[in-house]
CSV table of C-alpha atoms in Angstrom, one decimal:
chain,number,residue,atom,x,y,z
A,1,MET,CA,29.3,30.3,16.4
A,2,PRO,CA,31.5,27.3,17.5
A,3,VAL,CA,30.9,24.0,15.8
A,4,ASP,CA,28.9,21.5,17.9
A,5,ALA,CA,30.4,18.0,17.7
A,6,ALA,CA,27.2,16.4,18.9
A,7,GLN,CA,25.3,18.1,16.1
A,8,LEU,CA,27.9,16.9,13.6
A,9,ARG,CA,27.6,13.3,14.9
A,10,SER,CA,23.8,13.5,14.5
A,11,ALA,CA,24.1,14.8,11.0
A,12,LEU,CA,26.6,12.1,10.1
A,13,ALA,CA,24.3,9.4,11.5
A,14,GLY,CA,21.5,10.8,9.5
A,15,ARG,CA,23.5,10.5,6.2
A,16,LEU,CA,24.1,6.8,6.7
A,17,PRO,CA,22.5,4.4,4.3
A,18,ALA,CA,19.5,2.4,5.5
A,19,VAL,CA,20.8,0.4,8.5
A,20,ASP,CA,19.7,-1.0,11.8
A,21,PRO,CA,18.8,2.0,14.0
A,22,ALA,CA,21.2,0.6,16.7
A,23,TRP,CA,24.1,1.4,14.4
A,24,ARG,CA,22.9,4.9,13.8
A,25,ALA,CA,22.6,5.4,17.5
A,26,ALA,CA,26.2,4.2,17.9
A,27,VAL,CA,27.5,6.7,15.3
A,28,GLU,CA,25.5,9.4,17.0
A,29,ALA,CA,27.0,8.5,20.4
A,30,VAL,CA,30.7,7.8,19.7
A,31,PRO,CA,32.9,11.0,19.4
A,32,ARG,CA,35.0,10.3,16.4
A,33,GLU,CA,37.4,13.2,17.2
A,34,LEU,CA,38.7,11.2,20.1
A,35,PHE,CA,40.1,8.6,17.8
A,36,PHE,CA,42.7,10.9,16.2
A,37,ASP,CA,45.7,12.3,17.9
A,38,GLY,CA,45.1,15.8,16.6
A,39,ALA,CA,46.3,15.1,13.1
A,40,PHE,CA,45.9,12.8,10.1
A,41,TYR,CA,47.0,12.6,6.5
A,42,ARG,CA,44.9,13.3,3.4
A,43,ALA,CA,46.0,12.2,-0.1
A,44,ARG,CA,46.8,14.7,-2.9
A,45,GLN,CA,48.2,14.2,-6.4
A,46,GLY,CA,51.8,15.2,-6.7
A,47,ARG,CA,54.2,15.3,-9.6
A,48,ARG,CA,55.3,11.7,-9.0
A,49,GLY,CA,52.0,10.3,-7.8
A,50,THR,CA,50.2,10.3,-4.5
A,51,GLU,CA,51.5,12.6,-1.8
A,52,TRP,CA,50.4,12.7,1.9
A,53,GLU,CA,49.5,16.1,3.3
A,54,PRO,CA,49.3,16.4,7.1
A,55,VAL,CA,46.2,18.0,8.5
A,56,VAL,CA,46.8,19.3,12.0
A,57,GLN,CA,44.1,20.4,14.4
A,58,ALA,CA,46.3,23.0,16.1
A,59,LEU,CA,47.0,24.6,12.8
A,60,ILE,CA,43.6,24.7,11.2
A,61,GLY,CA,41.5,25.3,14.3
A,62,ASP,CA,38.8,23.3,16.1
A,63,ASP,CA,35.9,24.2,13.9
A,64,GLU,CA,37.5,23.2,10.6
A,65,TRP,CA,39.0,20.1,12.3
A,66,LEU,CA,35.7,18.8,13.5
A,67,ALA,CA,34.0,19.5,10.2
A,68,LEU,CA,36.7,17.3,8.5
A,69,VAL,CA,36.4,14.6,11.3
A,70,TYR,CA,32.7,14.3,10.7
A,71,GLU,CA,32.9,14.0,7.0
A,72,ASP,CA,32.1,10.5,5.8
A,73,SER,CA,35.7,10.1,4.7
A,74,THR,CA,38.7,7.9,5.4
A,75,TRP,CA,41.6,9.7,7.0
A,76,VAL,CA,45.0,8.1,7.0
A,77,THR,CA,46.9,7.8,10.3
A,78,GLN,CA,50.0,5.8,9.4
A,79,ILE,CA,52.2,5.4,6.3
A,80,ASP,CA,54.4,2.4,5.5
A,81,GLY,CA,53.9,1.0,9.0
A,82,ALA,CA,55.4,4.1,10.6
A,83,ASP,CA,53.5,6.7,12.5
A,84,ALA,CA,53.7,10.1,11.0
A,85,ASP,CA,55.8,13.0,12.1
A,86,TRP,CA,53.3,15.7,11.7
A,87,SER,CA,56.0,18.4,11.8
A,88,ALA,CA,57.9,16.9,8.8
A,89,GLY,CA,55.4,18.3,6.2
A,90,VAL,CA,54.2,16.6,3.1
A,91,VAL,CA,55.3,12.9,2.7
A,92,ALA,CA,56.2,12.5,-1.0
A,93,ALA,CA,55.5,8.8,-1.3
A,94,GLY,CA,54.4,5.7,0.6
A,95,ASP,CA,51.4,3.4,1.3
A,96,ALA,CA,48.8,4.0,3.9
A,97,THR,CA,48.9,1.2,6.5
A,98,SER,CA,46.4,2.4,9.0
A,99,SER,CA,43.4,4.8,8.9
A,100,SER,CA,40.1,5.9,10.4
A,101,THR,CA,37.8,4.4,7.8
A,102,LEU,CA,34.8,6.3,6.6
A,103,PRO,CA,31.9,5.6,9.1
A,104,SER,CA,29.4,4.5,6.4
A,105,LEU,CA,31.8,1.7,5.2
A,106,VAL,CA,32.4,0.6,8.8
A,107,VAL,CA,28.7,0.4,9.5
A,108,ARG,CA,27.9,-1.5,6.3
A,109,THR,CA,30.6,-4.0,7.2
A,110,LEU,CA,29.1,-4.5,10.7
A,111,GLU,CA,25.6,-4.8,9.1
A,112,ALA,CA,26.9,-7.5,6.7
A,113,ALA,CA,28.0,-9.6,9.8
A,114,GLY,CA,24.4,-9.7,10.9
A,115,ILE,CA,25.3,-8.7,14.5
A,116,ARG,CA,22.5,-8.9,17.0
A,117,ASP,CA,22.1,-8.1,20.7
A,118,GLY,CA,24.0,-10.5,22.9
A,119,ASP,CA,26.4,-11.6,20.1
A,120,ARG,CA,30.1,-12.2,21.0
A,121,VAL,CA,32.1,-10.4,18.3
A,122,LEU,CA,35.7,-10.8,17.3
A,123,GLU,CA,37.1,-7.8,15.5
A,124,ILE,CA,40.3,-8.2,13.4
A,125,GLY,CA,42.2,-4.9,13.2
A,126,THR,CA,41.6,-2.5,16.1
A,127,GLY,CA,43.2,0.4,14.2
A,128,THR,CA,42.3,3.7,15.8
A,129,GLY,CA,39.6,2.0,17.9
A,130,TYR,CA,36.6,3.8,16.3
A,131,SER,CA,34.9,0.7,14.9
A,132,THR,CA,35.7,-1.1,18.2
A,133,ALA,CA,33.8,1.8,20.0
A,134,LEU,CA,30.8,1.4,17.7
A,135,LEU,CA,30.7,-2.3,18.6
A,136,SER,CA,31.1,-1.6,22.3
A,137,HIS,CA,28.3,0.9,22.3
A,138,ARG,CA,26.0,-1.5,20.3
A,139,LEU,CA,26.7,-4.7,22.3
A,140,GLY,CA,28.4,-3.7,25.5
A,141,GLU,CA,32.2,-3.8,25.9
A,142,LYS,CA,32.1,-7.3,27.5
A,143,HIS,CA,30.9,-8.8,24.2
A,144,VAL,CA,33.7,-7.3,22.1
A,145,THR,CA,37.2,-8.7,21.5
A,146,SER,CA,39.5,-6.8,19.1
A,147,VAL,CA,43.0,-7.9,17.9
A,148,GLU,CA,45.6,-5.6,16.6
A,149,VAL,CA,49.1,-6.6,15.3
A,150,ASP,CA,50.7,-3.2,15.6
A,151,ARG,CA,51.7,-2.7,19.3
A,152,ALA,CA,51.9,1.1,19.0
A,153,LEU,CA,48.5,1.4,17.3
A,154,ALA,CA,47.0,-1.0,19.9
A,155,ALA,CA,48.3,1.2,22.7
A,156,ARG,CA,46.8,4.4,21.1
A,157,ALA,CA,43.5,2.6,20.4
A,158,ALA,CA,43.2,1.6,24.0
A,159,ALA,CA,43.8,5.2,25.1
A,160,HIS,CA,41.2,6.5,22.6
A,161,LEU,CA,38.6,3.9,23.7
A,162,ALA,CA,39.2,4.7,27.4
A,163,ALA,CA,38.7,8.4,26.6
A,164,ALA,CA,35.4,7.6,25.0
A,165,GLY,CA,34.4,5.5,28.0
A,166,TYR,CA,34.9,2.0,26.6
A,167,VAL,CA,37.1,-0.8,27.9
A,168,PRO,CA,36.6,-3.8,25.6
A,169,ARG,CA,39.0,-6.8,25.5
A,170,LEU,CA,42.0,-5.8,23.4
A,171,ILE,CA,44.6,-8.2,22.2
A,172,VAL,CA,48.0,-7.4,20.7
A,173,ASP,CA,48.7,-10.2,18.2
A,174,ASP,CA,48.5,-11.3,14.6
A,175,GLY,CA,44.7,-11.4,14.0
A,176,LEU,CA,45.2,-13.7,11.0
A,177,ASP,CA,46.6,-16.4,13.3
A,178,TRP,CA,45.5,-15.6,16.9
A,179,ARG,CA,43.1,-18.0,18.5
A,180,ASP,CA,41.2,-18.0,21.8
A,181,GLU,CA,41.0,-21.6,23.0
A,182,GLU,CA,38.2,-20.8,25.4
A,183,THR,CA,35.8,-18.6,23.5
A,184,GLU,CA,33.6,-19.4,20.5
A,185,PHE,CA,32.4,-16.2,18.8
A,186,ASP,CA,29.1,-15.5,17.1
A,187,ARG,CA,30.5,-13.1,14.6
A,188,LEU,CA,33.9,-12.1,13.2
A,189,VAL,CA,34.4,-8.7,11.5
A,190,ALA,CA,37.6,-7.8,9.7
A,191,THR,CA,38.6,-4.2,9.2
A,192,CYS,CA,41.4,-5.2,6.8
A,193,SER,CA,41.1,-7.2,3.6
A,194,VAL,CA,42.6,-10.6,2.8
A,195,ARG,CA,43.6,-12.7,-0.2
A,196,SER,CA,42.2,-15.8,1.4
A,197,ILE,CA,40.3,-16.7,4.6
A,198,PRO,CA,42.7,-17.5,7.5
A,199,THR,CA,42.1,-21.0,8.9
A,200,SER,CA,42.0,-19.7,12.5
A,201,TRP,CA,38.9,-17.6,11.8
A,202,LEU,CA,36.9,-20.7,11.0
A,203,TRP,CA,38.0,-22.3,14.3
A,204,GLN,CA,37.0,-19.1,16.2
A,205,VAL,CA,33.4,-18.8,15.0
A,206,ARG,CA,30.6,-21.2,16.0
A,207,ALA,CA,28.6,-23.2,13.5
A,208,GLY,CA,26.0,-20.9,12.1
A,209,GLY,CA,28.1,-17.8,13.0
A,210,THR,CA,29.2,-15.4,10.3
A,211,ILE,CA,32.4,-13.8,9.1
A,212,ALA,CA,32.3,-10.4,7.4
A,213,VAL,CA,35.5,-9.6,5.5
A,214,THR,CA,36.6,-7.8,2.3
A,215,LEU,CA,38.3,-10.2,-0.1
A,216,SER,CA,40.9,-8.5,-2.2
A,217,GLY,CA,44.3,-9.1,-3.9
A,218,TRP,CA,47.3,-7.6,-5.6
A,219,MET,CA,45.2,-6.1,-8.4
A,220,MET,CA,43.2,-4.4,-5.7
A,221,ALA,CA,39.9,-5.8,-6.9
A,222,SER,CA,37.7,-6.3,-3.8
A,223,GLY,CA,34.3,-7.2,-2.5
A,224,LEU,CA,32.6,-7.5,0.9
A,225,LEU,CA,31.9,-11.1,1.7
A,226,ARG,CA,29.6,-12.6,4.3
A,227,LEU,CA,30.4,-16.3,5.1
A,228,THR,CA,28.4,-18.6,7.3
A,229,VAL,CA,30.4,-21.3,9.1
A,230,GLY,CA,29.0,-24.8,8.7
A,231,GLU,CA,28.7,-27.7,11.1
A,232,ASP,CA,31.6,-29.4,9.2
A,233,GLY,CA,34.0,-26.6,9.9
A,234,GLY,CA,33.9,-25.2,6.4
A,235,ALA,CA,32.1,-22.0,5.3
A,236,GLN,CA,30.2,-20.6,2.4
A,237,GLY,CA,28.8,-17.2,1.4
A,238,SER,CA,28.3,-14.5,-1.2
A,239,PHE,CA,29.6,-11.0,-2.0
A,240,THR,CA,27.2,-8.2,-1.1
A,241,GLY,CA,28.0,-6.4,-4.3
A,242,GLU,CA,28.8,-3.1,-2.4
A,243,PRO,CA,31.8,-0.9,-3.4
A,244,ILE,CA,33.7,-1.6,-0.3
A,245,SER,CA,37.5,-2.0,0.2
A,246,TYR,CA,39.9,-2.0,3.1
A,247,MET,CA,43.7,-2.0,3.2
A,248,LEU,CA,45.2,-5.5,2.7
A,249,ALA,CA,46.4,-7.2,5.9
A,250,ARG,CA,50.1,-6.7,6.1
A,251,PRO,CA,51.1,-10.4,5.6
A,252,HIS,CA,48.8,-10.4,2.5
A,253,GLY,CA,50.3,-7.4,0.8
A,254,HIS,CA,52.4,-7.8,-2.3
A,255,PRO,CA,56.2,-8.1,-2.0
A,256,PRO,CA,58.4,-5.1,-3.0
A,257,ARG,CA,59.4,-5.0,-6.6
A,258,PRO,CA,62.0,-3.1,-8.6
A,259,THR,CA,61.1,-0.6,-11.3
A,260,PHE,CA,59.8,-2.4,-14.4
A,261,PHE,CA,60.3,-1.7,-18.1
A,262,ARG,CA,57.7,-2.2,-20.7
A,263,HIS,CA,59.4,-4.9,-22.7
A,264,GLU,CA,58.1,-5.3,-26.2
A,265,GLY,CA,57.5,-9.0,-25.8
A,266,GLU,CA,55.2,-11.0,-28.1
A,267,VAL,CA,52.4,-8.9,-29.7
A,268,ARG,CA,49.0,-10.0,-30.8
A,269,PRO,CA,45.5,-8.6,-31.0
A,270,SER,CA,43.5,-8.7,-27.8
A,271,ARG,CA,40.2,-10.6,-27.8
A,272,VAL,CA,38.7,-8.5,-25.1
A,273,ASN,CA,38.5,-4.8,-24.5
A,274,PRO,CA,40.9,-3.8,-21.6
A,275,VAL,CA,38.3,-1.2,-20.5
A,276,LEU,CA,36.4,-4.2,-19.2
A,277,LEU,CA,38.7,-4.1,-16.1
A,278,ASP,CA,36.9,-0.9,-15.0
A,279,ASP,CA,33.9,-3.1,-14.2
A,280,ARG,CA,34.1,-4.4,-10.6
A,281,ALA,CA,33.1,-7.9,-11.4
A,282,ALA,CA,35.5,-8.2,-14.4
A,283,HIS,CA,38.2,-6.7,-12.2
A,284,LEU,CA,37.7,-9.5,-9.7
A,285,VAL,CA,37.7,-12.1,-12.4
A,286,ALA,CA,41.0,-10.8,-13.8
A,287,GLN,CA,42.5,-10.9,-10.3
A,288,LEU,CA,41.3,-14.5,-9.7
A,289,ALA,CA,42.8,-15.5,-13.1
A,290,ALA,CA,46.2,-14.0,-12.4
A,291,PRO,CA,46.5,-13.8,-8.6
A,292,SER,CA,50.2,-12.9,-8.3
A,293,ALA,CA,49.9,-9.9,-10.7
A,294,GLU,CA,49.5,-6.2,-10.0
A,295,LEU,CA,47.3,-4.1,-12.2
A,296,LEU,CA,48.6,-0.7,-13.3
A,297,GLY,CA,46.9,1.9,-15.5
A,298,SER,CA,43.3,2.0,-16.6
A,299,GLY,CA,41.1,2.3,-19.6
A,300,ASP,CA,42.5,0.7,-22.7
A,301,GLU,CA,46.1,1.1,-21.5
A,302,VAL,CA,46.6,-1.3,-18.7
A,303,THR,CA,49.7,-3.2,-17.5
A,304,LEU,CA,49.8,-6.5,-15.6
A,305,LEU,CA,53.0,-7.2,-13.7
A,306,ASP,CA,53.6,-10.6,-12.0
A,307,VAL,CA,55.5,-9.9,-8.9
A,308,ALA,CA,56.8,-13.5,-8.6
A,309,THR,CA,58.3,-14.0,-12.1
A,310,GLY,CA,58.5,-10.5,-13.6
A,311,SER,CA,56.1,-11.5,-16.4
A,312,LEU,CA,54.5,-8.5,-18.0
A,313,ALA,CA,51.4,-7.8,-20.2
A,314,TRP,CA,50.4,-4.4,-21.5
A,315,THR,CA,47.7,-3.2,-23.8
A,316,GLU,CA,47.3,-0.3,-26.2
A,317,ALA,CA,45.0,0.8,-29.0
A,318,ALA,CA,45.9,-1.1,-32.2
A,319,ALA,CA,47.9,0.8,-34.7
A,320,SER,CA,45.1,0.3,-37.2
A,321,GLY,CA,42.7,2.1,-35.0
A,322,ASP,CA,40.6,-1.0,-34.7
A,323,GLY,CA,40.7,-2.9,-31.5
A,324,TRP,CA,43.6,-3.4,-29.1
A,325,SER,CA,47.0,-4.9,-29.1
A,326,VAL,CA,48.6,-6.8,-26.1
A,327,HIS,CA,52.3,-7.3,-25.5
A,328,GLN,CA,53.3,-10.3,-23.3
A,329,TYR,CA,56.8,-10.8,-21.9
A,330,GLY,CA,58.2,-13.4,-19.5
A,331,PRO,CA,57.4,-17.0,-18.5
A,332,LEU,CA,53.7,-16.4,-17.8
A,333,ARG,CA,51.2,-15.3,-20.5
A,334,LEU,CA,49.2,-13.0,-18.1
A,335,TRP,CA,46.8,-11.6,-20.7
A,336,ASP,CA,46.0,-15.1,-22.0
A,337,GLN,CA,45.0,-16.1,-18.4
A,338,VAL,CA,42.9,-12.9,-17.9
A,339,GLU,CA,41.4,-12.9,-21.4
A,340,THR,CA,40.2,-16.5,-21.1
A,341,ALA,CA,38.6,-15.8,-17.7
A,342,LEU,CA,36.9,-12.6,-18.9
A,343,ALA,CA,35.6,-14.3,-22.0
A,344,GLY,CA,34.0,-16.9,-19.8
A,345,TRP,CA,32.5,-14.2,-17.6
A,346,GLN,CA,31.0,-12.5,-20.7
A,347,LYS,CA,29.7,-15.8,-22.0
A,348,THR,CA,27.6,-16.2,-18.8
A,349,GLY,CA,26.1,-12.7,-19.3
A,350,SER,CA,28.6,-10.6,-17.4
A,351,PRO,CA,27.1,-11.2,-14.0
A,352,PRO,CA,27.6,-8.5,-11.2
A,353,LEU,CA,29.8,-9.0,-8.2
A,354,SER,CA,26.7,-10.0,-6.1
A,355,ALA,CA,26.5,-13.1,-8.3
A,356,PHE,CA,29.8,-14.4,-6.9
A,357,GLY,CA,30.5,-16.3,-3.8
A,358,VAL,CA,33.1,-18.2,-1.8
A,359,THR,CA,33.3,-21.8,-0.5
A,360,VAL,CA,35.9,-22.9,2.1
A,361,THR,CA,35.9,-26.7,2.5
A,362,PRO,CA,36.6,-28.4,5.9
A,363,ASP,CA,40.2,-29.2,4.6
A,364,MET,CA,40.6,-25.5,3.9
A,365,GLN,CA,40.5,-25.5,0.1
A,366,GLN,CA,39.1,-22.1,-0.9
A,367,SER,CA,37.5,-21.1,-4.2
A,368,VAL,CA,35.5,-18.2,-5.6
A,369,TRP,CA,32.6,-19.3,-7.8
A,370,MET,CA,30.3,-17.5,-10.3
A,371,GLY,CA,26.6,-18.0,-10.3
A,372,ASP,CA,26.4,-20.9,-7.8
A,373,PRO,CA,28.8,-23.2,-6.0
A,374,GLU,CA,28.8,-25.7,-8.8
A,375,GLY,CA,29.5,-23.0,-11.5
A,376,PRO,CA,32.8,-21.7,-12.9
A,377,SER,CA,35.3,-21.3,-10.0
A,378,TRP,CA,38.9,-20.2,-9.2
A,379,ARG,CA,41.1,-21.3,-6.4
A,380,LEU,CA,42.2,-18.6,-4.0
A,381,PRO,CA,45.9,-18.2,-3.3
A,382,ALA,CA,47.2,-20.1,-0.2
């Protein structure tokens, strides 16, 4: 018996976490299959790391295709800024730069924005257009503006949306910098993550309006943040604590780096267990303490690599079998920075991610704080 797409949509909507029934209705109404062009990539582990395997509707058949489309999964549609050549086979390396994000994550992000009937919403990152369609169904297309930096993606998203029966306002521009001089929005929702809050976003949202965005960084720690814009032009809010992440906005991604070597450096015992970085809040604290570093590895063998200076820190179990050693090389003592921040986090009781928040002052100074706005804080990178 052929698979019924409407039944699959209904089942997907039923699996969503507790949300506003209006979002369930949107998921049930919007045909997700229209937001792919008959193919996508899924990740698999290859000999040299992540590989990208094309999944093509014409090859696997409609039933299997629809079953995959209506999984609550993220399916990659672009790698390294280039649209895939589905006939080229497996792509051996590369970073995903666009995808159809799993519906439950999209809905939780829209929920975090506090969207209500009649709201004017600005979406940053149209992508395939699926989240734009959910917004259009929920609010009416006249209340939705979506900005996409990639011209080719924007054109395909417009076609997808039209096929689904939606014609919202679509802008091709850099959503981190674009500004509508005539419209003040009630809500802003970003389907990409950022290292700091773009100034233009605060100008676009009315006082009392909200911004829902994932704050992330080069260590790939992330958290969903809901900010409320103040009368003074600043903003403040807290992390929801949910395990949510989006791809970094392209201008916020880390620069390319050459292959690195594990230089011996200076060696000393570590005062904290590197396994701490597996905790989401500790991971964020480490990223805040060393914002220009990448994190490689996991468990008690991690490497921090500063992409600006080449500074390096790497950990291993101590030769004595008791505790851990850290090697530090280069002008920055990365583990010193991270270790001090983690020790402070532990001293306050190791609070969860939901205990952290962000303040943006009217003059655009931005900081993440722990506990309350007057508590320990770290400046966000410019």
